[in-house]
Amino acid sequence: MPKSIRRYLIAGNWKMNKTASEGIDLVREIHQSVGSQSDVTVVVCPPFTALESCGKALEGSTIHVGGQNMYPENEGAFTGEISPVMLRSLFCNFVILGHSERREYFAETDAFINSKVLAALESSLKPILCVGERLEEREADQTKDVVKTQLEGGLADVSADQAENVVVAYEPVWAIGTGKTATPEMAQEVHHFIRKWLSGRFGDTAAAKIRILYGGSMKPGNAQDLLSQEDIDGGLIGGASLQAKSFIELVTIARALS
Ligand code: PEP
């Protein structure tokens, strides 16, 4: 099936950056430039503390807000955590899950990430499931094994119907925040591998609809080549999502390719 059945998705992962008022300034600028286009799905993922103000500032635009994480229960004694219902109540419709920083600093396992993916889908949140190898794993030629294990674990018990609402982000850990980007060919090879795995697991029709984003130092200077690849359907953007100019440029590049 042609790539054109998938709309490009550009998602900004702000990580632990921007206060609520700084977030409003950033999304206002983004809104002014690309807030009424619908060629590209645009998502901003502010910290929890800025979700409500950013969501309000984006009202009436086509831009979505998403969480950067969540706990897989709707309520209860889970001090410091945020539930899918809470994200939905702030009009989130996406949530980043299994980011490598959560895997590394908060010891998140594939099984725990899977419980979040299932809880997100139950609550009509689209999970952006992050997978990717560390440098030593790439050097040991284990990239595909690592990604396969993360996909198998993270997407366990997801049905083919649900799978169409899943977004996968391939983020080689060695490329995140380092300025090192996978070459378009290196990224495409893994994206193609992911698409094939998705076809085997969910069938060709569902796999053709699932968006696979690239993440890892994507910026305006390298986005065109990455986004032109057959199985790269957008970007999960860290550093370059913190300035309106670079984020808007990334959306513009994706629109031009649409
Ligand atoms: C990320 O954190 O998901 C990411 C891709 O960061 P950066 O763009 O800064 O490498």
Coordinates of C-alpha atoms and ligand atoms in Angstrom, one line a residue:
M1 CA 0.0 0.0 0.0
P2 CA 1.3 3.5 -0.8
K3 CA 2.8 5.6 1.9
S4 CA 0.3 8.3 1.2
I5 CA -2.4 6.5 3.2
R6 CA -0.5 7.6 6.3
R7 CA -0.6 11.3 7.3
Y8 CA 2.7 12.6 8.5
L9 CA 2.8 13.1 12.2
I10 CA 5.2 15.6 13.9
A11 CA 5.2 15.4 17.7
G12 CA 7.2 17.6 20.1
N13 CA 8.5 16.0 23.2
W14 CA 9.3 19.0 25.5
K15 CA 10.6 16.7 28.3
M16 CA 11.1 18.6 31.6
N17 CA 11.2 22.0 29.9
K18 CA 8.9 25.1 29.9
T19 CA 6.8 26.4 32.7
A20 CA 3.1 26.9 32.0
S21 CA 3.5 30.5 30.8
E22 CA 6.6 29.7 28.7
G23 CA 4.5 26.9 27.1
I24 CA 1.7 29.2 26.3
D25 CA 4.1 31.5 24.4
L26 CA 5.5 28.6 22.4
V27 CA 2.2 27.1 21.4
R28 CA 0.7 30.5 20.5
E29 CA 3.5 30.9 17.9
I30 CA 3.0 27.4 16.6
H31 CA -0.7 27.9 16.5
Q32 CA -0.4 31.1 14.4
S33 CA 1.7 29.4 11.8
V34 CA 0.4 25.9 11.5
G35 CA -2.7 25.8 13.7
S36 CA -5.2 25.5 10.9
Q37 CA -3.5 23.1 8.5
S38 CA -4.6 19.5 8.4
D39 CA -2.1 18.0 6.0
V40 CA 0.1 16.9 8.9
T41 CA -0.9 15.7 12.3
V42 CA 0.8 18.0 14.8
V43 CA 1.1 17.1 18.5
V44 CA 2.8 18.9 21.4
C45 CA 3.7 17.1 24.6
P46 CA 4.3 19.6 27.3
P47 CA 5.1 18.6 30.9
F48 CA 1.9 17.8 32.9
T49 CA 2.0 21.2 34.6
A50 CA 1.6 23.0 31.3
L51 CA -0.9 20.7 29.7
E52 CA -4.0 22.6 30.6
S53 CA -2.7 26.1 29.7
C54 CA -1.3 24.8 26.4
G55 CA -4.5 23.0 25.6
K56 CA -6.5 26.1 26.2
A57 CA -4.1 28.2 24.1
L58 CA -4.6 25.7 21.3
E59 CA -8.4 25.7 21.4
G60 CA -9.8 26.0 17.9
S61 CA -6.6 24.8 16.3
T62 CA -5.9 21.5 14.6
I63 CA -2.9 20.9 17.0
H64 CA -3.2 18.0 19.5
V65 CA -1.8 17.9 23.0
G66 CA -0.3 14.7 24.5
G67 CA 1.2 13.5 27.7
Q68 CA 4.8 12.4 28.1
N69 CA 3.9 9.5 30.3
M70 CA 1.1 8.1 32.5
Y71 CA 0.3 5.4 35.0
P72 CA -1.8 2.5 33.9
E73 CA -4.7 2.9 36.4
N74 CA -7.5 5.4 36.3
E75 CA -7.3 6.4 40.0
G76 CA -6.0 5.2 43.3
A77 CA -3.1 5.4 45.8
F78 CA -0.3 6.1 43.3
T79 CA 1.4 9.2 44.7
G80 CA 2.8 11.5 42.1
E81 CA 1.3 9.7 39.1
I82 CA -1.1 10.8 36.4
S83 CA -3.9 8.6 35.0
P84 CA -5.3 8.1 31.4
V85 CA -8.6 9.6 32.6
M86 CA -6.7 12.7 33.8
L87 CA -5.0 13.1 30.5
R88 CA -8.3 12.7 28.6
S89 CA -9.9 15.3 30.9
L90 CA -7.3 17.8 29.6
F91 CA -8.2 16.9 26.0
C92 CA -5.0 14.9 25.4
N93 CA -5.4 12.3 22.7
F94 CA -1.8 11.1 22.5
V95 CA 0.6 9.9 25.1
I96 CA 4.3 9.1 24.7
L97 CA 5.1 5.7 26.4
G98 CA 8.4 3.8 26.9
H99 CA 10.7 6.7 26.1
S100 CA 14.3 5.6 26.5
E101 CA 14.7 8.1 29.3
R102 CA 11.9 6.4 31.2
R103 CA 13.4 3.0 30.5
E104 CA 16.8 4.1 31.7
Y105 CA 16.2 6.5 34.6
F106 CA 12.9 5.0 35.9
A107 CA 13.7 1.3 35.1
E108 CA 10.5 0.9 33.1
T109 CA 10.2 -2.6 31.7
D110 CA 8.5 -3.8 28.5
A111 CA 5.7 -5.4 30.7
F112 CA 5.0 -2.2 32.5
I113 CA 5.1 -0.2 29.3
N114 CA 2.6 -2.8 27.8
S115 CA 0.2 -2.2 30.7
K116 CA 0.3 1.5 29.9
V117 CA -0.2 0.9 26.2
L118 CA -3.3 -1.2 26.9
A119 CA -4.6 1.4 29.4
A120 CA -4.1 4.2 27.0
L121 CA -6.0 2.4 24.2
E122 CA -8.8 1.6 26.7
S123 CA -9.1 5.3 27.3
S124 CA -9.0 6.3 23.6
L125 CA -5.5 7.8 24.0
K126 CA -3.1 7.0 21.1
P127 CA 0.1 5.6 22.5
I128 CA 3.4 6.7 20.9
L129 CA 5.4 3.7 21.8
C130 CA 9.2 4.4 21.7
V131 CA 11.6 1.7 20.8
G132 CA 15.3 1.8 20.0
E133 CA 18.7 0.3 20.7
R134 CA 21.6 1.7 22.7
L135 CA 25.0 2.3 21.1
E136 CA 26.6 -0.9 22.4
E137 CA 23.6 -2.9 21.1
R138 CA 24.0 -1.3 17.6
E139 CA 27.7 -2.0 17.7
A140 CA 27.0 -5.6 18.7
D141 CA 24.6 -5.9 15.7
Q142 CA 21.7 -6.4 18.0
T143 CA 19.5 -3.5 16.8
K144 CA 16.7 -5.6 15.3
D145 CA 16.6 -8.1 18.2
V146 CA 16.3 -5.3 20.7
V147 CA 13.6 -3.5 18.7
K148 CA 11.7 -6.8 18.2
T149 CA 11.8 -7.6 21.9
Q150 CA 10.5 -4.1 22.7
L151 CA 7.7 -4.4 20.1
E152 CA 6.7 -7.9 21.3
G153 CA 6.6 -6.8 24.9
G154 CA 5.2 -3.3 24.5
L155 CA 2.4 -4.4 22.1
A156 CA 1.4 -7.7 23.8
D157 CA -2.4 -8.3 23.8
V158 CA -3.1 -5.3 21.5
S159 CA -5.7 -6.3 18.9
A160 CA -5.5 -5.6 15.2
D161 CA -8.3 -3.1 15.5
Q162 CA -6.6 -1.3 18.3
A163 CA -3.2 -1.4 16.5
E164 CA -4.4 1.3 14.0
N165 CA -4.4 3.7 16.9
V166 CA -0.8 2.9 17.9
V167 CA 2.1 5.1 16.8
V168 CA 5.6 3.6 17.0
A169 CA 8.6 5.9 17.4
Y170 CA 12.0 4.4 16.5
E171 CA 14.5 6.3 18.5
P172 CA 18.1 5.0 18.5
V173 CA 19.2 5.9 22.0
W174 CA 22.6 7.0 20.8
A175 CA 21.0 9.7 18.6
I176 CA 18.7 11.2 21.3
G177 CA 19.9 14.7 22.3
T178 CA 23.4 14.0 21.0
G179 CA 23.3 15.7 17.7
K180 CA 24.1 12.3 16.1
T181 CA 21.4 11.3 13.7
A182 CA 20.9 7.9 12.1
T183 CA 21.5 8.2 8.3
P184 CA 18.2 8.1 6.4
E185 CA 19.2 4.6 5.1
M186 CA 20.0 3.3 8.6
A187 CA 16.7 4.6 9.9
Q188 CA 14.7 3.3 6.9
E189 CA 16.2 -0.2 7.4
V190 CA 14.9 -0.3 10.9
H191 CA 11.6 1.3 10.0
H192 CA 11.1 -1.3 7.3
F193 CA 11.9 -4.0 9.8
I194 CA 9.3 -2.6 12.2
R195 CA 6.7 -2.4 9.4
K196 CA 7.3 -6.1 8.5
W197 CA 7.0 -7.1 12.2
L198 CA 3.7 -5.1 12.5
S199 CA 2.4 -6.9 9.3
G200 CA 3.2 -10.3 10.8
R201 CA 1.6 -9.4 14.1
F202 CA -1.5 -7.4 13.0
G203 CA -1.9 -8.1 9.3
D204 CA -0.9 -6.0 6.2
T205 CA -3.9 -3.7 6.3
A206 CA -3.3 -2.5 9.9
A207 CA 0.4 -2.3 9.4
A208 CA 0.0 -0.1 6.4
K209 CA -1.9 2.4 8.5
I210 CA 0.4 2.5 11.6
R211 CA 2.6 5.5 11.6
I212 CA 6.3 4.9 12.5
L213 CA 8.1 8.1 13.6
Y214 CA 11.9 8.6 13.7
G215 CA 13.3 10.3 16.7
G216 CA 16.9 11.3 17.5
S217 CA 18.3 14.8 16.8
M218 CA 15.8 15.4 13.9
K219 CA 16.0 19.0 12.9
P220 CA 15.1 21.2 9.9
G221 CA 18.5 20.4 8.3
N222 CA 18.1 16.6 8.2
A223 CA 14.3 16.2 8.2
Q224 CA 13.7 16.2 4.5
D225 CA 15.9 13.2 3.8
L226 CA 14.6 11.3 6.8
L227 CA 10.9 12.0 6.1
S228 CA 11.3 11.1 2.4
Q229 CA 12.0 7.5 3.3
E230 CA 9.3 5.0 2.5
D231 CA 8.6 3.8 6.1
I232 CA 9.3 7.1 8.0
D233 CA 6.0 8.7 8.7
G234 CA 7.0 11.6 10.9
G235 CA 9.2 12.6 13.8
L236 CA 9.3 12.6 17.5
I237 CA 11.2 15.8 18.2
G238 CA 13.0 16.7 21.4
G239 CA 15.4 19.7 21.2
A240 CA 14.1 21.2 18.0
S241 CA 10.5 21.2 19.5
L242 CA 11.5 23.8 22.1
Q243 CA 11.7 26.7 19.6
A244 CA 8.7 27.7 17.5
K245 CA 10.9 28.4 14.5
S246 CA 12.5 24.9 14.2
F247 CA 9.3 23.1 15.1
I248 CA 7.2 25.0 12.5
E249 CA 9.9 24.4 9.9
L250 CA 9.7 20.6 10.6
V251 CA 5.9 20.7 10.1
T252 CA 6.4 22.8 6.9
I253 CA 8.9 20.2 5.5
A254 CA 6.4 17.4 6.3
R255 CA 3.6 19.3 4.6
A256 CA 5.6 19.8 1.5
L257 CA 6.2 16.0 1.3
S258 CA 2.5 15.2 1.8
Ligands
PEP1 C1 13.3 12.5 22.1 O1 13.6 12.8 23.2 O2 12.4 11.8 21.8 C2 14.2 13.1 21.0 C3 14.1 12.6 19.9 O3 15.1 14.1 21.4 P1 16.1 14.9 20.4 O4 15.2 15.3 19.2 O5 16.5 16.1 21.2 O6 17.2 14.0 20.0

